[in-house]
Short mmCIF file of C-alpha atoms in Angstrom, two decimals:
data_model
loop_
_atom_site.label_atom_id
_atom_site.label_comp_id
_atom_site.label_asym_id
_atom_site.label_seq_id
_atom_site.Cartn_x
_atom_site.Cartn_y
_atom_site.Cartn_z
CA UNK A 669 48.17 -30.69 -27.65
CA UNK A 670 48.74 -26.97 -27.64
CA UNK A 671 51.49 -26.19 -25.17
CA UNK A 672 49.85 -22.87 -24.36
CA UNK A 673 46.50 -24.02 -23.04
CA UNK A 674 47.06 -27.64 -21.92
CA UNK A 675 44.04 -28.89 -23.84
CA UNK A 676 44.15 -31.68 -26.35
CA UNK A 677 42.72 -31.24 -29.81
CA UNK A 678 41.06 -34.63 -29.38
CA UNK A 679 37.32 -34.90 -29.05
CA UNK A 680 35.88 -33.94 -25.68
CA UNK A 681 34.05 -36.61 -23.70
CA UNK A 682 30.97 -36.20 -21.55
CA UNK A 683 28.57 -38.46 -19.72
CA UNK A 684 25.81 -39.87 -21.94
CA UNK A 685 22.93 -38.97 -19.64
CA UNK A 686 20.29 -40.51 -21.87
CA UNK A 687 22.08 -43.85 -22.02
CA UNK A 688 22.74 -43.85 -18.26
CA UNK A 689 19.06 -43.16 -17.59
CA UNK A 690 18.07 -46.01 -19.94
CA UNK A 691 20.51 -48.42 -18.29
CA UNK A 692 19.22 -47.52 -14.85
CA UNK A 693 15.61 -47.94 -16.02
CA UNK A 694 16.52 -51.40 -17.36
CA UNK A 695 17.55 -52.25 -13.78
CA UNK A 696 14.25 -50.87 -12.45
CA UNK A 697 15.87 -47.74 -11.03
CA UNK A 698 14.47 -44.26 -11.55
CA UNK A 699 14.76 -40.94 -9.78
CA UNK A 700 17.82 -39.10 -8.59
CA UNK A 701 18.05 -40.53 -5.08
CA UNK A 702 17.40 -44.13 -6.16
CA UNK A 703 19.90 -43.80 -9.02
CA UNK A 704 22.58 -42.37 -6.75
CA UNK A 705 21.98 -45.09 -4.17
CA UNK A 706 22.11 -47.83 -6.81
CA UNK A 707 25.38 -46.48 -8.18
CA UNK A 708 26.85 -46.03 -4.70
CA UNK A 709 27.38 -42.27 -4.85
CA UNK A 710 25.99 -39.26 -3.04
CA UNK A 711 22.97 -37.64 -4.65
CA UNK A 712 24.85 -34.36 -5.15
CA UNK A 713 27.54 -36.20 -7.13
CA UNK A 714 24.91 -37.85 -9.32
CA UNK A 715 23.27 -34.45 -9.86
CA UNK A 716 26.60 -32.98 -10.96
CA UNK A 717 27.12 -35.84 -13.42
CA UNK A 718 23.69 -35.36 -14.89
CA UNK A 719 24.22 -31.60 -15.08
CA UNK A 720 27.42 -32.19 -17.08
CA UNK A 721 29.43 -30.37 -14.41
CA UNK A 722 31.77 -33.30 -13.71
CA UNK A 723 32.56 -36.78 -15.00
CA UNK A 724 32.95 -39.84 -12.82
CA UNK A 725 36.57 -40.72 -12.11
CA UNK A 726 37.87 -43.73 -14.02
CA UNK A 727 37.63 -46.11 -11.03
CA UNK A 728 34.05 -44.97 -10.38
CA UNK A 729 33.15 -45.23 -14.07
CA UNK A 730 34.50 -48.80 -14.10
CA UNK A 731 32.46 -49.69 -11.01
CA UNK A 732 29.30 -48.17 -12.53
CA UNK A 733 29.84 -49.95 -15.84
CA UNK A 734 30.25 -53.29 -14.06
CA UNK A 735 27.17 -52.67 -11.96
CA UNK A 736 25.13 -51.88 -15.09
CA UNK A 737 26.67 -54.72 -17.12
CA UNK A 738 28.16 -52.47 -19.82
CA UNK A 739 31.53 -51.08 -20.93
CA UNK A 740 32.70 -47.66 -19.79
CA UNK A 741 32.44 -46.55 -23.41
CA UNK A 742 28.67 -47.08 -23.14
CA UNK A 743 28.49 -44.40 -20.44
CA UNK A 744 30.13 -41.58 -22.37
CA UNK A 745 29.63 -39.76 -25.61
CA UNK A 746 32.11 -37.88 -27.70
CA UNK A 747 31.57 -34.38 -28.93
CA UNK A 748 33.65 -32.19 -31.12
CA UNK A 749 35.36 -29.32 -29.33
CA UNK A 750 33.52 -26.03 -29.65
CA UNK A 751 35.49 -24.05 -32.20
CA UNK A 752 34.15 -20.85 -30.64
CA UNK A 753 36.06 -21.48 -27.39
CA UNK A 754 38.84 -19.06 -26.77
CA UNK A 755 42.18 -20.66 -25.95
#
């Protein structure tokens, strides 16, 4: 970790929207409102997840993973940090 910017050099993590959509579809759930209701969150929170603006907290991610019958790792994807970002 660079002491100047507080960021780790590890890979960034973001919600795997495609996988989440597939998992919801497997449960017969589609659409923003139905998905949010199924996952037990407000629609605006679900929208922010899908827009990559925020990630679910760890307790929420665990609850979602259990509800969908998967591991938390199945809900996220790794991506390399953008080397063009300015520290």
